[in-house]
Amino acid sequence: MFTGSNDRGMTSLKRDRNVSKADDRIHAIGEIEDLITHIGMVRLHADDVSLKVDLEKIQRNLLICIEGINDPYHKDYKISEEEIKLLSEKAAELKASYPMTAYEPLPGGCEASLRIDIARSVARRAERWLASSDKKYGGQPARKQYMNLLGDYLYNLARYTDYVDSKKPAKAVSAEPAKPVNEKVPVM
């Protein structure tokens, strides 16, 4: 939205006016907004209804994290211990559902896992900005714990997705070489 206010690199939080856009809280909010969007992309392309529900819940919890940074004294903007426990259990379930390998798999095993790995990378970056922000301004410890668990959950979701994809039958590849296209190229 264009406000025409020429903010000179400043913005506001609920209880703090004239905050530099270089402030760690603003960076943390921006990274979490990016993460919400990436998780939305994963959710959009997911086939599993229960996964879609889980991802939407995560997005809503991330909105609570943003509001908690924006207004740290509001009692409704806290991540509950129940949400932390639930995310931890989901990450553990995923980890137990695929065989561990002796090597660290590279992102890109399949398109779906690549989207999840991108979201995981953004989650880790958001976690670092949140830690920096909380170090300077204080914050809810449960919020940092949730962000850390979210990175684990997304990692395990990506590896599980790779595992499921590896069990699908390979797509048939044509044995015939590609036929050249006979197009006349205009001569200049």
C-alpha positions as protocol buffer text, in pm:
chain_id: "A"
residue {
  index: 1
  type: MET
  ca { x: 0 y: 0 z: 0 }
}
residue {
  index: 2
  type: PHE
  ca { x: 139 y: 340 z: -97 }
}
residue {
  index: 3
  type: THR
  ca { x: 81 y: 591 z: 182 }
}
residue {
  index: 4
  type: GLY
  ca { x: 281 y: 878 z: 38 }
}
residue {
  index: 5
  type: SER
  ca { x: 410 y: 951 z: 387 }
}
residue {
  index: 6
  type: ASN
  ca { x: 781 y: 924 z: 301 }
}
residue {
  index: 7
  type: ASP
  ca { x: 863 y: 725 z: 615 }
}
residue {
  index: 8
  type: ARG
  ca { x: 1240 y: 793 z: 587 }
}
residue {
  index: 9
  type: GLY
  ca { x: 1318 y: 432 z: 679 }
}
residue {
  index: 10
  type: MET
  ca { x: 1108 y: 436 z: 994 }
}
residue {
  index: 11
  type: THR
  ca { x: 799 y: 242 z: 1099 }
}
residue {
  index: 12
  type: SER
  ca { x: 595 y: 182 z: 1414 }
}
residue {
  index: 13
  type: LEU
  ca { x: 517 y: -106 z: 1641 }
}
residue {
  index: 14
  type: LYS
  ca { x: 208 y: -116 z: 1864 }
}
residue {
  index: 15
  type: ARG
  ca { x: 390 y: 34 z: 2164 }
}
residue {
  index: 16
  type: ASP
  ca { x: 689 y: 191 z: 1997 }
}
residue {
  index: 17
  type: ARG
  ca { x: 684 y: 472 z: 1741 }
}
residue {
  index: 18
  type: ASN
  ca { x: 961 y: 572 z: 1501 }
}
residue {
  index: 19
  type: VAL
  ca { x: 1133 y: 237 z: 1487 }
}
residue {
  index: 20
  type: SER
  ca { x: 1406 y: 202 z: 1227 }
}
residue {
  index: 21
  type: LYS
  ca { x: 1331 y: -51 z: 955 }
}
residue {
  index: 22
  type: ALA
  ca { x: 1682 y: -183 z: 1031 }
}
residue {
  index: 23
  type: ASP
  ca { x: 1566 y: -277 z: 1385 }
}
residue {
  index: 24
  type: ASP
  ca { x: 1598 y: -648 z: 1465 }
}
residue {
  index: 25
  type: ARG
  ca { x: 1228 y: -667 z: 1556 }
}
residue {
  index: 26
  type: ILE
  ca { x: 1132 y: -542 z: 1210 }
}
residue {
  index: 27
  type: HIS
  ca { x: 1369 y: -794 z: 1049 }
}
residue {
  index: 28
  type: ALA
  ca { x: 1220 y: -1074 z: 1261 }
}
residue {
  index: 29
  type: ILE
  ca { x: 866 y: -973 z: 1165 }
}
residue {
  index: 30
  type: GLY
  ca { x: 961 y: -957 z: 796 }
}
residue {
  index: 31
  type: GLU
  ca { x: 1127 y: -1299 z: 802 }
}
residue {
  index: 32
  type: ILE
  ca { x: 828 y: -1454 z: 977 }
}
residue {
  index: 33
  type: GLU
  ca { x: 599 y: -1295 z: 716 }
}
residue {
  index: 34
  type: ASP
  ca { x: 816 y: -1456 z: 446 }
}
residue {
  index: 35
  type: LEU
  ca { x: 793 y: -1787 z: 629 }
}
residue {
  index: 36
  type: ILE
  ca { x: 413 y: -1767 z: 647 }
}
residue {
  index: 37
  type: THR
  ca { x: 408 y: -1717 z: 270 }
}
residue {
  index: 38
  type: HIS
  ca { x: 643 y: -2009 z: 200 }
}
residue {
  index: 39
  type: ILE
  ca { x: 440 y: -2237 z: 425 }
}
residue {
  index: 40
  type: GLY
  ca { x: 132 y: -2117 z: 237 }
}
residue {
  index: 41
  type: MET
  ca { x: 295 y: -2234 z: -87 }
}
residue {
  index: 42
  type: VAL
  ca { x: 365 y: -2575 z: 67 }
}
residue {
  index: 43
  type: ARG
  ca { x: 5 y: -2592 z: 194 }
}
residue {
  index: 44
  type: LEU
  ca { x: -135 y: -2493 z: -144 }
}
residue {
  index: 45
  type: HIS
  ca { x: 43 y: -2780 z: -319 }
}
residue {
  index: 46
  type: ALA
  ca { x: -14 y: -3042 z: -47 }
}
residue {
  index: 47
  type: ASP
  ca { x: -249 y: -3329 z: -126 }
}
residue {
  index: 48
  type: ASP
  ca { x: -293 y: -3452 z: 232 }
}
residue {
  index: 49
  type: VAL
  ca { x: -581 y: -3278 z: 409 }
}
residue {
  index: 50
  type: SER
  ca { x: -438 y: -3331 z: 758 }
}
residue {
  index: 51
  type: LEU
  ca { x: -108 y: -3176 z: 645 }
}
residue {
  index: 52
  type: LYS
  ca { x: -297 y: -2875 z: 511 }
}
residue {
  index: 53
  type: VAL
  ca { x: -468 y: -2837 z: 850 }
}
residue {
  index: 54
  type: ASP
  ca { x: -133 y: -2865 z: 1034 }
}
residue {
  index: 55
  type: LEU
  ca { x: 32 y: -2608 z: 808 }
}
residue {
  index: 56
  type: GLU
  ca { x: -255 y: -2363 z: 848 }
}
residue {
  index: 57
  type: LYS
  ca { x: -227 y: -2397 z: 1227 }
}
residue {
  index: 58
  type: ILE
  ca { x: 145 y: -2325 z: 1200 }
}
residue {
  index: 59
  type: GLN
  ca { x: 74 y: -2016 z: 988 }
}
residue {
  index: 60
  type: ARG
  ca { x: -171 y: -1893 z: 1254 }
}
residue {
  index: 61
  type: ASN
  ca { x: 85 y: -1951 z: 1529 }
}
residue {
  index: 62
  type: LEU
  ca { x: 340 y: -1754 z: 1328 }
}
residue {
  index: 63
  type: LEU
  ca { x: 93 y: -1466 z: 1310 }
}
residue {
  index: 64
  type: ILE
  ca { x: 77 y: -1485 z: 1691 }
}
residue {
  index: 65
  type: CYS
  ca { x: 459 y: -1465 z: 1695 }
}
residue {
  index: 66
  type: ILE
  ca { x: 447 y: -1150 z: 1482 }
}
residue {
  index: 67
  type: GLU
  ca { x: 187 y: -991 z: 1707 }
}
residue {
  index: 68
  type: GLY
  ca { x: 396 y: -1088 z: 2010 }
}
residue {
  index: 69
  type: ILE
  ca { x: 696 y: -903 z: 1867 }
}
residue {
  index: 70
  type: ASN
  ca { x: 474 y: -610 z: 1773 }
}
residue {
  index: 71
  type: ASP
  ca { x: 307 y: -594 z: 2118 }
}
residue {
  index: 72
  type: PRO
  ca { x: 512 y: -798 z: 2369 }
}
residue {
  index: 73
  type: TYR
  ca { x: 286 y: -713 z: 2666 }
}
residue {
  index: 74
  type: HIS
  ca { x: -41 y: -842 z: 2518 }
}
residue {
  index: 75
  type: LYS
  ca { x: -136 y: -1167 z: 2692 }
}
residue {
  index: 76
  type: ASP
  ca { x: -307 y: -1316 z: 2386 }
}
residue {
  index: 77
  type: TYR
  ca { x: 9 y: -1302 z: 2173 }
}
residue {
  index: 78
  type: LYS
  ca { x: 193 y: -1588 z: 2339 }
}
residue {
  index: 79
  type: ILE
  ca { x: 276 y: -1934 z: 2205 }
}
residue {
  index: 80
  type: SER
  ca { x: 132 y: -2191 z: 2444 }
}
residue {
  index: 81
  type: GLU
  ca { x: 318 y: -2489 z: 2586 }
}
residue {
  index: 82
  type: GLU
  ca { x: 47 y: -2703 z: 2424 }
}
residue {
  index: 83
  type: GLU
  ca { x: 142 y: -2572 z: 2078 }
}
residue {
  index: 84
  type: ILE
  ca { x: 508 y: -2646 z: 2146 }
}
residue {
  index: 85
  type: LYS
  ca { x: 424 y: -2999 z: 2260 }
}
residue {
  index: 86
  type: LEU
  ca { x: 203 y: -3060 z: 1956 }
}
residue {
  index: 87
  type: LEU
  ca { x: 469 y: -2940 z: 1709 }
}
residue {
  index: 88
  type: SER
  ca { x: 735 y: -3147 z: 1884 }
}
residue {
  index: 89
  type: GLU
  ca { x: 516 y: -3457 z: 1860 }
}
residue {
  index: 90
  type: LYS
  ca { x: 445 y: -3394 z: 1490 }
}
residue {
  index: 91
  type: ALA
  ca { x: 819 y: -3355 z: 1418 }
}
residue {
  index: 92
  type: ALA
  ca { x: 893 y: -3680 z: 1605 }
}
residue {
  index: 93
  type: GLU
  ca { x: 616 y: -3865 z: 1416 }
}
residue {
  index: 94
  type: LEU
  ca { x: 758 y: -3750 z: 1085 }
}
residue {
  index: 95
  type: LYS
  ca { x: 1114 y: -3844 z: 1184 }
}
residue {
  index: 96
  type: ALA
  ca { x: 999 y: -4195 z: 1274 }
}
residue {
  index: 97
  type: SER
  ca { x: 815 y: -4239 z: 943 }
}
residue {
  index: 98
  type: TYR
  ca { x: 1114 y: -4252 z: 708 }
}
residue {
  index: 99
  type: PRO
  ca { x: 1443 y: -4444 z: 723 }
}
residue {
  index: 100
  type: MET
  ca { x: 1745 y: -4245 z: 833 }
}
residue {
  index: 101
  type: THR
  ca { x: 2033 y: -4237 z: 585 }
}
residue {
  index: 102
  type: ALA
  ca { x: 2405 y: -4222 z: 650 }
}
residue {
  index: 103
  type: TYR
  ca { x: 2430 y: -3896 z: 458 }
}
residue {
  index: 104
  type: GLU
  ca { x: 2259 y: -3560 z: 462 }
}
residue {
  index: 105
  type: PRO
  ca { x: 2028 y: -3552 z: 160 }
}
residue {
  index: 106
  type: LEU
  ca { x: 2050 y: -3253 z: -66 }
}
residue {
  index: 107
  type: PRO
  ca { x: 1742 y: -3033 z: -108 }
}
residue {
  index: 108
  type: GLY
  ca { x: 1559 y: -3098 z: -431 }
}
residue {
  index: 109
  type: GLY
  ca { x: 1479 y: -3469 z: -408 }
}
residue {
  index: 110
  type: CYS
  ca { x: 1140 y: -3372 z: -547 }
}
residue {
  index: 111
  type: GLU
  ca { x: 957 y: -3046 z: -609 }
}
residue {
  index: 112
  type: ALA
  ca { x: 741 y: -3074 z: -297 }
}
residue {
  index: 113
  type: SER
  ca { x: 1037 y: -3137 z: -64 }
}
residue {
  index: 114
  type: LEU
  ca { x: 1226 y: -2850 z: -225 }
}
residue {
  index: 115
  type: ARG
  ca { x: 942 y: -2611 z: -136 }
}
residue {
  index: 116
  type: ILE
  ca { x: 952 y: -2742 z: 220 }
}
residue {
  index: 117
  type: ASP
  ca { x: 1332 y: -2704 z: 238 }
}
residue {
  index: 118
  type: ILE
  ca { x: 1301 y: -2343 z: 123 }
}
residue {
  index: 119
  type: ALA
  ca { x: 1045 y: -2282 z: 399 }
}
residue {
  index: 120
  type: ARG
  ca { x: 1283 y: -2450 z: 646 }
}
residue {
  index: 121
  type: SER
  ca { x: 1568 y: -2220 z: 540 }
}
residue {
  index: 122
  type: VAL
  ca { x: 1345 y: -1917 z: 590 }
}
residue {
  index: 123
  type: ALA
  ca { x: 1237 y: -2057 z: 929 }
}
residue {
  index: 124
  type: ARG
  ca { x: 1600 y: -2084 z: 1042 }
}
residue {
  index: 125
  type: ARG
  ca { x: 1670 y: -1729 z: 925 }
}
residue {
  index: 126
  type: ALA
  ca { x: 1359 y: -1603 z: 1106 }
}
residue {
  index: 127
  type: GLU
  ca { x: 1471 y: -1791 z: 1416 }
}
residue {
  index: 128
  type: ARG
  ca { x: 1810 y: -1612 z: 1409 }
}
residue {
  index: 129
  type: TRP
  ca { x: 1646 y: -1269 z: 1374 }
}
residue {
  index: 130
  type: LEU
  ca { x: 1403 y: -1356 z: 1653 }
}
residue {
  index: 131
  type: ALA
  ca { x: 1692 y: -1458 z: 1879 }
}
residue {
  index: 132
  type: SER
  ca { x: 1871 y: -1132 z: 1803 }
}
residue {
  index: 133
  type: SER
  ca { x: 1556 y: -930 z: 1866 }
}
residue {
  index: 134
  type: ASP
  ca { x: 1479 y: -1110 z: 2190 }
}
residue {
  index: 135
  type: LYS
  ca { x: 1836 y: -1061 z: 2312 }
}
residue {
  index: 136
  type: LYS
  ca { x: 1800 y: -684 z: 2274 }
}
residue {
  index: 137
  type: TYR
  ca { x: 1434 y: -633 z: 2364 }
}
residue {
  index: 138
  type: GLY
  ca { x: 1329 y: -944 z: 2556 }
}
residue {
  index: 139
  type: GLY
  ca { x: 1068 y: -1186 z: 2437 }
}
residue {
  index: 140
  type: GLN
  ca { x: 873 y: -1496 z: 2515 }
}
residue {
  index: 141
  type: PRO
  ca { x: 1113 y: -1794 z: 2543 }
}
residue {
  index: 142
  type: ALA
  ca { x: 838 y: -2025 z: 2412 }
}
residue {
  index: 143
  type: ARG
  ca { x: 833 y: -1828 z: 2086 }
}
residue {
  index: 144
  type: LYS
  ca { x: 1200 y: -1909 z: 2022 }
}
residue {
  index: 145
  type: GLN
  ca { x: 1142 y: -2272 z: 2117 }
}
residue {
  index: 146
  type: TYR
  ca { x: 850 y: -2292 z: 1874 }
}
residue {
  index: 147
  type: MET
  ca { x: 1058 y: -2142 z: 1592 }
}
residue {
  index: 148
  type: ASN
  ca { x: 1339 y: -2390 z: 1659 }
}
residue {
  index: 149
  type: LEU
  ca { x: 1096 y: -2684 z: 1659 }
}
residue {
  index: 150
  type: LEU
  ca { x: 938 y: -2553 z: 1339 }
}
residue {
  index: 151
  type: GLY
  ca { x: 1274 y: -2584 z: 1162 }
}
residue {
  index: 152
  type: ASP
  ca { x: 1298 y: -2945 z: 1283 }
}
residue {
  index: 153
  type: TYR
  ca { x: 940 y: -3017 z: 1176 }
}
residue {
  index: 154
  type: LEU
  ca { x: 998 y: -2877 z: 827 }
}
residue {
  index: 155
  type: TYR
  ca { x: 1326 y: -3068 z: 791 }
}
residue {
  index: 156
  type: ASN
  ca { x: 1154 y: -3395 z: 879 }
}
residue {
  index: 157
  type: LEU
  ca { x: 856 y: -3313 z: 658 }
}
residue {
  index: 158
  type: ALA
  ca { x: 1092 y: -3258 z: 363 }
}
residue {
  index: 159
  type: ARG
  ca { x: 1278 y: -3584 z: 425 }
}
residue {
  index: 160
  type: TYR
  ca { x: 949 y: -3774 z: 465 }
}
residue {
  index: 161
  type: THR
  ca { x: 825 y: -3616 z: 141 }
}
residue {
  index: 162
  type: ASP
  ca { x: 1145 y: -3726 z: -37 }
}
residue {
  index: 163
  type: TYR
  ca { x: 1097 y: -4078 z: 101 }
}
residue {
  index: 164
  type: VAL
  ca { x: 736 y: -4100 z: -17 }
}
residue {
  index: 165
  type: ASP
  ca { x: 836 y: -3963 z: -359 }
}
residue {
  index: 166
  type: SER
  ca { x: 1115 y: -4222 z: -391 }
}
residue {
  index: 167
  type: LYS
  ca { x: 856 y: -4500 z: -352 }
}
residue {
  index: 168
  type: LYS
  ca { x: 655 y: -4382 z: -653 }
}
residue {
  index: 169
  type: PRO
  ca { x: 713 y: -4573 z: -977 }
}
residue {
  index: 170
  type: ALA
  ca { x: 967 y: -4403 z: -1201 }
}
residue {
  index: 171
  type: LYS
  ca { x: 824 y: -4214 z: -1494 }
}
residue {
  index: 172
  type: ALA
  ca { x: 882 y: -4382 z: -1828 }
}
residue {
  index: 173
  type: VAL
  ca { x: 1138 y: -4209 z: -2045 }
}
residue {
  index: 174
  type: SER
  ca { x: 1105 y: -4233 z: -2421 }
}
residue {
  index: 175
  type: ALA
  ca { x: 1381 y: -4437 z: -2583 }
}
residue {
  index: 176
  type: GLU
  ca { x: 1342 y: -4248 z: -2908 }
}
residue {
  index: 177
  type: PRO
  ca { x: 1571 y: -3950 z: -2961 }
}
residue {
  index: 178
  type: ALA
  ca { x: 1405 y: -3615 z: -2999 }
}
residue {
  index: 179
  type: LYS
  ca { x: 1318 y: -3536 z: -3359 }
}
residue {
  index: 180
  type: PRO
  ca { x: 1461 y: -3215 z: -3499 }
}
residue {
  index: 181
  type: VAL
  ca { x: 1215 y: -2944 z: -3590 }
}
residue {
  index: 182
  type: ASN
  ca { x: 1245 y: -2839 z: -3951 }
}
residue {
  index: 183
  type: GLU
  ca { x: 1183 y: -2471 z: -3940 }
}
residue {
  index: 184
  type: LYS
  ca { x: 1304 y: -2230 z: -4200 }
}
residue {
  index: 185
  type: VAL
  ca { x: 1506 y: -1953 z: -4047 }
}
residue {
  index: 186
  type: PRO
  ca { x: 1475 y: -1626 z: -4235 }
}
residue {
  index: 187
  type: VAL
  ca { x: 1802 y: -1515 z: -4390 }
}
residue {
  index: 188
  type: MET
  ca { x: 1897 y: -1156 z: -4329 }
}
